[in-house]
Coordinates of N, CA, C and O in Angstrom, one line a residue:
T598 N 7.1 73.2 31.0 CA 6.2 74.3 30.6 C 6.8 75.6 31.0 O 7.5 75.7 32.1
Q599 N 6.6 76.6 30.3 CA 7.2 78.0 30.5 C 6.5 78.6 31.7 O 5.3 78.7 31.8
R600 N 7.3 79.2 32.6 CA 6.8 80.0 33.7 C 6.8 81.4 33.3 O 7.7 81.9 32.7
R601 N 5.7 82.1 33.5 CA 5.5 83.5 33.2 C 5.9 84.4 34.4 O 5.6 84.0 35.5
Y602 N 6.5 85.5 34.1 CA 6.9 86.4 35.1 C 5.7 87.3 35.3 O 5.2 87.9 34.4
H603 N 5.2 87.3 36.5 CA 4.0 88.1 36.9 C 4.3 89.4 37.6 O 5.1 89.4 38.5
I604 N 3.8 90.5 37.0 CA 4.0 91.8 37.7 C 2.6 92.3 38.1 O 1.8 92.5 37.2
P605 N 2.4 92.5 39.4 CA 1.1 93.0 39.8 C 0.8 94.4 39.1 O 1.7 95.2 39.0
K606 N -0.3 94.5 38.5 CA -0.7 95.7 37.7 C 0.2 95.9 36.5 O 0.4 97.0 36.1
G607 N 0.7 94.8 36.0 CA 1.6 94.9 34.8 C 0.8 95.2 33.6 O -0.4 94.8 33.5
I608 N 1.4 95.8 32.7 CA 0.8 96.1 31.4 C 1.5 95.2 30.4 O 2.7 95.1 30.3
Y609 N 0.6 94.4 29.6 CA 1.1 93.4 28.7 C 0.6 93.6 27.3 O -0.6 94.0 27.1
F610 N 1.4 93.3 26.3 CA 1.0 93.1 25.0 C 0.9 91.6 24.7 O 1.9 90.9 25.0
I611 N -0.2 91.1 24.3 CA -0.5 89.7 24.2 C -0.8 89.4 22.7 O -1.6 90.1 22.1
T612 N -0.3 88.2 22.3 CA -0.7 87.7 21.0 C -1.1 86.2 21.2 O -0.4 85.5 21.9
T613 N -2.3 85.9 20.8 CA -2.8 84.5 20.8 C -3.4 84.1 19.5 O -4.1 84.9 18.9
N614 N -3.0 83.0 19.0 CA -3.4 82.5 17.7 C -4.4 81.4 17.8 O -4.5 80.7 18.7
T615 N -5.2 81.3 16.6 CA -6.0 80.1 16.5 C -5.2 78.9 16.3 O -4.1 79.0 15.7
A616 N -5.7 77.7 16.6 CA -5.0 76.5 16.4 C -4.7 76.3 14.9 O -5.6 76.6 14.1
N617 N -3.5 76.0 14.5 CA -3.1 75.8 13.1 C -3.3 77.0 12.3 O -3.4 76.9 11.1
H618 N -3.4 78.2 12.9 CA -3.6 79.4 12.2 C -4.8 79.4 11.2 O -4.8 80.1 10.2
V619 N -5.9 78.7 11.6 CA -7.1 78.7 10.8 C -7.7 80.1 10.9 O -7.9 80.6 12.0
S620 N -8.2 80.6 9.8 CA -8.7 82.0 9.8 C -10.2 82.0 10.1 O -11.1 82.2 9.3
W621 N -10.5 81.7 11.4 CA -11.9 81.7 11.9 C -12.5 83.1 11.9 O -13.7 83.2 11.8
F622 N -11.7 84.1 12.1 CA -12.2 85.4 12.4 C -12.4 86.3 11.1 O -12.2 87.5 11.1
T623 N -12.9 85.6 10.1 CA -13.4 86.3 8.9 C -14.9 86.3 8.9 O -15.5 87.0 8.1
E624 N -15.5 85.7 9.9 CA -16.9 85.7 10.1 C -17.3 86.7 11.2 O -16.8 86.6 12.4
D625 N -18.1 87.6 10.9 CA -18.5 88.7 11.9 C -19.0 88.2 13.2 O -18.6 88.6 14.2
S626 N -19.9 87.1 13.1 CA -20.4 86.6 14.4 C -19.4 86.1 15.4 O -19.5 86.3 16.6
L627 N -18.3 85.5 14.8 CA -17.3 84.9 15.7 C -16.4 86.1 16.3 O -16.0 86.0 17.4
C628 N -16.2 87.1 15.5 CA -15.5 88.3 16.0 C -16.2 89.0 17.1 O -15.7 89.4 18.1
R629 N -17.5 89.1 16.9 CA -18.4 89.7 17.9 C -18.4 88.9 19.2 O -18.4 89.5 20.3
I630 N -18.3 87.6 19.2 CA -18.2 86.8 20.4 C -16.9 87.1 21.1 O -16.8 87.2 22.3
V631 N -15.7 87.2 20.3 CA -14.5 87.5 20.9 C -14.5 88.9 21.6 O -14.0 89.0 22.7
M632 N -15.1 89.8 20.9 CA -15.2 91.2 21.5 C -16.0 91.1 22.8 O -15.6 91.7 23.8
E633 N -17.1 90.5 22.7 CA -18.0 90.4 23.9 C -17.3 89.8 25.1 O -17.3 90.3 26.2
H634 N -16.6 88.7 24.8 CA -15.9 88.0 25.9 C -14.7 88.7 26.4 O -14.3 88.5 27.6
T635 N -14.1 89.5 25.5 CA -13.0 90.3 26.0 C -13.4 91.3 27.1 O -12.8 91.4 28.2
W636 N -14.6 91.9 26.8 CA -15.1 92.9 27.8 C -15.6 92.2 29.1 O -15.4 92.6 30.2
M637 N -16.3 91.0 28.9 CA -16.8 90.3 30.1 C -15.7 89.8 30.9 O -15.8 89.9 32.2
N638 N -14.6 89.3 30.3 CA -13.5 88.8 31.1 C -12.7 90.0 31.7 O -12.1 89.8 32.8
A639 N -12.7 91.1 31.1 CA -12.0 92.3 31.7 C -12.7 92.6 33.0 O -12.0 92.9 34.0
L640 N -14.0 92.6 33.0 CA -14.8 92.9 34.2 C -14.6 91.8 35.3 O -14.3 92.0 36.4
A641 N -14.7 90.5 34.9 CA -14.6 89.4 35.8 C -13.2 89.2 36.3 O -13.1 88.8 37.5
K642 N -12.2 89.4 35.5 CA -10.9 89.1 35.9 C -10.1 90.3 36.3 O -8.9 90.3 36.5
H643 N -10.8 91.5 36.2 CA -10.2 92.7 36.7 C -9.0 93.1 35.9 O -7.9 93.3 36.5
F644 N -9.1 93.3 34.6 CA -8.1 93.9 33.8 C -8.6 95.0 33.0 O -9.8 95.0 32.6
T645 N -7.8 95.9 32.7 CA -8.1 97.1 31.8 C -7.7 96.8 30.4 O -6.5 96.5 30.2
V646 N -8.6 97.0 29.5 CA -8.2 96.8 28.1 C -7.9 98.2 27.5 O -8.7 99.1 27.5
F647 N -6.7 98.4 27.0 CA -6.3 99.6 26.3 C -6.5 99.5 24.8 O -6.8 100.5 24.2
A648 N -6.3 98.3 24.3 CA -6.5 98.1 22.8 C -6.6 96.6 22.5 O -6.0 95.8 23.3
F649 N -7.3 96.3 21.5 CA -7.3 95.0 20.9 C -7.6 95.0 19.4 O -8.2 96.0 18.9
V650 N -7.1 94.0 18.7 CA -7.5 93.8 17.3 C -7.7 92.3 17.1 O -6.8 91.5 17.5
I651 N -8.8 92.0 16.4 CA -9.0 90.6 16.1 C -8.7 90.5 14.6 O -9.4 91.1 13.7
M652 N -7.7 89.7 14.3 CA -7.2 89.5 12.9 C -7.8 88.1 12.5 O -8.3 87.4 13.3
P653 N -7.7 87.8 11.2 CA -8.4 86.5 10.8 C -7.9 85.3 11.6 O -8.8 84.4 11.8
D654 N -6.7 85.2 12.0 CA -6.2 84.0 12.7 C -5.6 84.3 14.1 O -4.9 83.4 14.6
H655 N -5.7 85.5 14.6 CA -5.1 85.8 15.9 C -5.7 87.0 16.5 O -6.5 87.7 15.9
L656 N -5.3 87.2 17.7 CA -5.8 88.3 18.6 C -4.6 89.0 19.2 O -3.8 88.3 19.8
H657 N -4.6 90.3 19.2 CA -3.6 91.1 19.9 C -4.4 91.9 21.0 O -5.4 92.4 20.7
L658 N -3.8 91.9 22.2 CA -4.4 92.7 23.3 C -3.3 93.5 23.9 O -2.2 93.1 24.0
L659 N -3.7 94.7 24.4 CA -2.8 95.5 25.2 C -3.7 95.8 26.5 O -4.7 96.4 26.4
L660 N -3.2 95.2 27.6 CA -4.0 95.3 28.8 C -3.2 95.4 30.1 O -2.0 95.2 30.0
Q661 N -3.9 95.8 31.1 CA -3.2 95.9 32.4 C -4.0 95.0 33.4 O -5.2 95.1 33.5
T662 N -3.3 94.1 34.1 CA -3.9 93.3 35.1 C -4.1 94.0 36.4 O -3.3 95.0 36.7
H663 N -5.1 93.6 37.2 CA -5.3 94.2 38.5 C -5.5 93.2 39.6 O -5.3 93.5 40.7
G664 N -5.8 92.0 39.2 CA -6.0 91.0 40.2 C -5.3 89.7 39.8 O -4.1 89.5 40.2
D665 N -5.9 88.9 39.0 CA -5.3 87.6 38.5 C -4.1 87.9 37.7 O -3.9 89.0 37.1
D666 N -3.2 86.9 37.7 CA -2.0 87.0 36.8 C -2.5 86.9 35.3 O -3.6 86.5 35.0
I667 N -1.6 87.2 34.4 CA -1.9 87.2 33.0 C -2.3 85.8 32.5 O -3.1 85.7 31.6
S668 N -1.7 84.8 33.0 CA -2.0 83.4 32.6 C -3.5 83.1 32.9 O -4.2 82.5 32.1
E669 N -3.9 83.5 34.1 CA -5.3 83.2 34.5 C -6.3 84.1 33.6 O -7.3 83.6 33.2
C670 N -5.9 85.3 33.4 CA -6.7 86.2 32.5 C -6.9 85.6 31.1 O -8.0 85.5 30.6
M671 N -5.8 85.1 30.6 CA -5.9 84.6 29.2 C -6.6 83.2 29.2 O -7.3 82.9 28.3
R672 N -6.3 82.4 30.2 CA -7.0 81.1 30.3 C -8.5 81.3 30.3 O -9.2 80.6 29.6
S673 N -9.0 82.2 31.1 CA -10.4 82.5 31.2 C -11.0 83.0 29.9 O -12.0 82.6 29.4
L674 N -10.3 84.0 29.3 CA -10.7 84.6 28.0 C -10.8 83.5 26.9 O -11.8 83.4 26.2
K675 N -9.7 82.7 26.8 CA -9.7 81.7 25.7 C -10.7 80.6 25.9 O -11.4 80.2 25.0
T676 N -10.9 80.2 27.2 CA -11.9 79.1 27.5 C -13.3 79.6 27.2 O -14.0 78.9 26.5
N677 N -13.6 80.8 27.6 CA -15.0 81.3 27.4 C -15.2 81.6 26.0 O -16.3 81.3 25.5
C678 N -14.3 82.1 25.3 CA -14.4 82.4 23.8 C -14.7 81.1 23.1 O -15.6 80.9 22.3
S679 N -13.8 80.1 23.4 CA -13.9 78.8 22.7 C -15.3 78.1 22.9 O -15.9 77.6 22.0
R680 N -15.7 78.2 24.2 CA -17.0 77.6 24.5 C -18.1 78.2 23.7 O -19.0 77.6 23.1
E681 N -18.2 79.6 23.7 CA -19.2 80.3 23.1 C -19.2 80.2 21.5 O -20.2 80.1 20.9
I682 N -18.0 80.2 21.0 CA -17.8 80.1 19.5 C -18.3 78.7 19.1 O -19.1 78.6 18.1
N683 N -17.9 77.7 19.8 CA -18.3 76.3 19.4 C -19.9 76.1 19.6 O -20.5 75.4 18.9
R684 N -20.4 76.8 20.6 CA -21.9 76.8 20.8 C -22.6 77.4 19.6 O -23.5 76.9 19.1
H685 N -22.0 78.5 19.2 CA -22.5 79.2 18.0 C -22.4 78.4 16.8 O -23.4 78.3 16.0
L686 N -21.3 77.7 16.6 CA -21.1 76.9 15.4 C -22.1 75.7 15.4 O -22.7 75.3 14.4
R687 N -22.3 75.1 16.6 CA -23.3 74.0 16.7 C -24.7 74.5 16.3 O -25.4 73.8 15.6
S688 N -25.0 75.7 16.8 CA -26.4 76.2 16.5 C -26.5 76.5 15.0 O -27.6 76.5 14.5
A689 N -25.4 76.6 14.3 CA -25.4 76.8 12.8 C -25.3 75.5 12.1 O -25.1 75.5 10.9
G690 N -25.3 74.4 12.8 CA -25.3 73.1 12.2 C -23.9 72.5 12.0 O -23.8 71.4 11.3
V691 N -22.9 73.1 12.5 CA -21.5 72.5 12.4 C -21.3 71.5 13.5 O -21.6 71.7 14.6
D692 N -20.8 70.3 13.1 CA -20.5 69.3 14.0 C -19.1 69.5 14.6 O -18.1 69.1 14.1
T693 N -19.1 70.2 15.8 CA -17.8 70.5 16.4 C -17.2 69.3 17.1 O -16.1 69.4 17.6
R694 N -17.9 68.2 17.1 CA -17.3 67.0 17.7 C -16.5 66.2 16.7 O -15.8 65.2 17.0
A695 N -16.5 66.7 15.4 CA -15.8 66.0 14.4 C -14.3 66.0 14.7 O -13.8 66.8 15.5
A696 N -13.5 65.3 14.0 CA -12.1 65.2 14.2 C -11.5 66.6 14.2 O -11.8 67.4 13.3
K697 N -10.6 66.9 15.1 CA -10.0 68.2 15.2 C -9.1 68.5 13.9 O -8.9 69.6 13.6
S698 N -8.7 67.4 13.3 CA -7.8 67.7 12.1 C -8.5 68.3 11.0 O -7.9 68.9 10.1
N699 N -9.9 68.2 11.0 CA -10.6 68.9 9.9 C -11.0 70.3 10.3 O -11.8 70.9 9.5
H700 N -10.6 70.8 11.4 CA -10.8 72.2 11.8 C -12.3 72.5 12.0 O -12.8 73.6 11.8
A701 N -13.2 71.5 12.3 CA -14.6 71.7 12.5 C -14.9 72.4 13.8 O -15.9 73.2 13.9
A702 N -14.1 72.2 14.8 CA -14.3 72.9 16.1 C -13.2 74.0 16.3 O -12.1 73.8 15.9
F703 N -13.7 75.1 16.8 CA -12.8 76.2 17.1 C -11.9 75.9 18.2 O -12.3 75.3 19.3
Q704 N -10.6 76.2 18.1 CA -9.6 76.1 19.1 C -8.6 77.2 19.0 O -8.3 77.6 17.9
W705 N -8.1 77.6 20.2 CA -6.9 78.5 20.2 C -5.6 77.6 20.3 O -5.7 76.4 20.7
Q706 N -4.5 78.2 19.9 CA -3.2 77.5 20.2 C -3.2 77.4 21.7 O -3.7 78.2 22.5
P707 N -2.5 76.3 22.3 CA -2.5 76.2 23.7 C -1.8 77.3 24.5 O -2.2 77.7 25.6
R708 N -0.8 78.0 23.9 CA -0.1 79.0 24.6 C -0.4 80.4 24.0 O -1.1 80.5 23.0
F709 N 0.2 81.4 24.6 CA 0.1 82.8 24.0 C 1.5 83.4 24.2 O 2.2 83.0 25.1
H710 N 1.7 84.5 23.5 CA 2.9 85.2 23.6 C 2.6 86.5 24.4 O 1.7 87.2 24.2
D711 N 3.5 86.8 25.4 CA 3.3 88.0 26.2 C 4.6 88.8 26.2 O 5.6 88.3 26.1
H712 N 4.4 90.1 26.2 CA 5.5 91.1 26.3 C 5.1 92.1 27.4 O 4.0 92.7 27.3
I713 N 6.0 92.2 28.4 CA 5.7 93.2 29.5 C 6.1 94.6 29.0 O 7.2 94.8 28.5
I714 N 5.2 95.5 29.0 CA 5.4 96.9 28.6 C 6.2 97.5 29.7 O 5.9 97.5 30.9
R715 N 7.3 98.2 29.2 CA 8.3 98.7 30.2 C 8.3 100.2 30.4 O 8.7 100.7 31.4
N716 N 7.8 101.0 29.4 CA 7.8 102.4 29.5 C 6.8 103.0 28.5 O 6.2 102.3 27.7
T717 N 6.7 104.3 28.5 CA 5.8 105.0 27.6 C 6.0 104.7 26.1 O 5.1 104.4 25.4
Q718 N 7.3 104.7 25.7 CA 7.6 104.4 24.3 C 7.2 103.0 23.9 O 6.7 102.8 22.8
D719 N 7.5 102.1 24.8 CA 7.1 100.7 24.5 C 5.6 100.5 24.4 O 5.1 99.9 23.5
F720 N 4.9 101.2 25.2 CA 3.4 101.2 25.2 C 2.9 101.8 23.8 O 2.1 101.2 23.2
K721 N 3.5 102.9 23.5 CA 3.1 103.6 22.2 C 3.4 102.7 21.0 O 2.6 102.6 20.0
T722 N 4.6 102.1 21.0 CA 5.0 101.2 19.9 C 4.0 100.1 19.7 O 3.5 99.8 18.6
H723 N 3.6 99.4 20.8 CA 2.6 98.3 20.7 C 1.2 98.8 20.5 O 0.5 98.1 19.8
L724 N 0.8 99.9 21.0 CA -0.5 100.5 20.6 C -0.6 100.8 19.1 O -1.6 100.4 18.5
D725 N 0.5 101.4 18.6 CA 0.5 101.6 17.1 C 0.5 100.3 16.3 O -0.1 100.3 15.3
Y726 N 1.2 99.3 16.8 CA 1.2 98.0 16.2 C -0.2 97.5 16.0 O -0.7 97.0 15.0
I727 N -0.9 97.5 17.2 CA -2.3 97.0 17.2 C -3.2 97.9 16.2 O -3.9 97.3 15.4
R728 N -3.1 99.2 16.3 CA -3.9 100.1 15.5 C -3.6 99.8 14.0 O -4.6 99.9 13.2
N729 N -2.4 99.6 13.6 CA -2.1 99.5 12.2 C -2.1 98.1 11.6 O -1.9 97.9 10.4
N730 N -2.3 97.1 12.5 CA -2.2 95.7 12.0 C -3.2 95.4 10.9 O -2.8 94.8 9.9
P731 N -4.4 95.9 10.9 CA -5.3 95.6 9.8 C -4.9 96.3 8.5 O -5.2 95.8 7.4
V732 N -4.3 97.4 8.6 CA -3.8 98.2 7.4 C -2.6 97.4 6.8 O -2.6 97.1 5.6
R733 N -1.7 97.0 7.7 CA -0.5 96.3 7.2 C -0.9 94.9 6.5 O -0.3 94.5 5.6
A734 N -2.0 94.3 7.0 CA -2.5 93.1 6.5 C -3.3 93.2 5.2 O -3.7 92.3 4.6
G735 N -3.5 94.5 4.8 CA -4.3 94.8 3.6 C -5.8 94.6 3.8 O -6.5 94.5 2.8
L736 N -6.3 94.6 5.0 CA -7.7 94.4 5.3 C -8.5 95.7 5.1 O -9.7 95.6 4.8
V737 N -7.9 96.8 5.4 CA -8.5 98.1 5.3 C -7.4 99.1 4.9 O -6.2 98.9 5.0
E738 N -7.9 100.3 4.5 CA -6.9 101.4 4.1 C -6.6 102.2 5.4 O -5.5 102.8 5.5
H739 N -7.6 102.3 6.3 CA -7.4 103.2 7.5 C -7.8 102.4 8.7 O -8.8 101.7 8.7
P740 N -7.1 102.5 9.8 CA -7.4 101.7 11.0 C -8.9 101.9 11.4 O -9.5 100.9 11.8
E741 N -9.4 103.1 11.4 CA -10.7 103.3 11.9 C -11.8 102.6 11.1 O -13.0 102.6 11.5
D742 N -11.4 102.1 9.9 CA -12.4 101.4 9.1 C -12.5 99.9 9.5 O -13.4 99.2 9.0
Y743 N -11.7 99.4 10.4 CA -11.7 98.0 10.7 C -12.6 97.8 11.9 O -12.4 98.4 13.0
P744 N -13.7 97.0 11.7 CA -14.7 96.9 12.8 C -14.2 96.1 14.0 O -14.9 96.2 15.1
Y745 N -13.1 95.4 14.0 CA -12.7 94.5 15.1 C -11.5 95.1 15.8 O -10.6 94.3 16.3
L746 N -11.4 96.4 15.8 CA -10.3 97.1 16.4 C -10.9 98.0 17.5 O -11.9 98.7 17.3
Y747 N -10.3 98.0 18.7 CA -10.6 98.9 19.8 C -9.4 99.5 20.3 O -8.4 98.9 20.6
V748 N -9.4 100.9 20.4 CA -8.3 101.6 21.1 C -9.0 102.6 22.0 O -9.9 103.4 21.6
A749 N -8.7 102.5 23.3 CA -9.3 103.3 24.3 C -9.0 104.8 24.0 O -8.0 105.1 23.4
P750 N -9.8 105.7 24.5 CA -9.5 107.1 24.4 C -8.2 107.5 25.1 O -7.8 106.9 26.0
D751 N -7.5 108.5 24.5 CA -6.2 108.9 25.0 C -6.2 109.2 26.6 O -5.2 108.9 27.2
E752 N -7.3 109.7 27.1 CA -7.3 110.0 28.6 C -7.0 108.7 29.4 O -6.5 108.8 30.5
V753 N -7.4 107.6 28.9 CA -7.2 106.3 29.6 C -5.7 106.0 29.8 O -5.3 105.4 30.8
F754 N -4.9 106.5 28.8 CA -3.4 106.2 28.9 C -2.6 107.2 29.7 O -1.5 106.9 30.0
K755 N -3.2 108.3 30.1 CA -2.4 109.3 30.8 C -2.0 108.8 32.2 O -2.7 108.0 32.8
N756 N -0.8 109.1 32.6 CA -0.3 108.8 33.9 C -0.1 107.3 34.1 O -0.1 106.8 35.3
L757 N 0.1 106.5 33.1 CA 0.4 105.1 33.2 C 1.8 104.9 33.7 O 2.1 103.9 34.5
F758 N 2.7 105.7 33.3 CA 4.2 105.5 33.6 C 4.7 106.7 34.3 O 4.3 107.8 34.2

């Protein structure tokens, strides 16, 4: 298993995919669950969210850790999102206990990709990537039209480096 390099108060660009790249996040209610749990986990696990975008089959985050390492932050976020999404699906009549091969239960891929942000330009590059991801994917014409995109106000970024 891959060991992650942990930097206290490190700033990370994260990508995590749904299992088998199933496009679960075309449904508003599931995107809202991911958004809610991103904020709840940021408070509980002590990380600052600078930006995120929920795409149909993956999530990008730009965040800074303050306590737990990035693996623990992501484990908590993915576990809590999965639990709540599957609870929501069951309440809508979906049998989430069905065979995983038919994609009835929501799952994330087991791992995630992380990139440690090294300087201001690296931060801006990844922030722009998140901001423009829905446009590049053809989901909207302008980033501000995408409902599952969050970018913190510019004041939050000052004095990071």
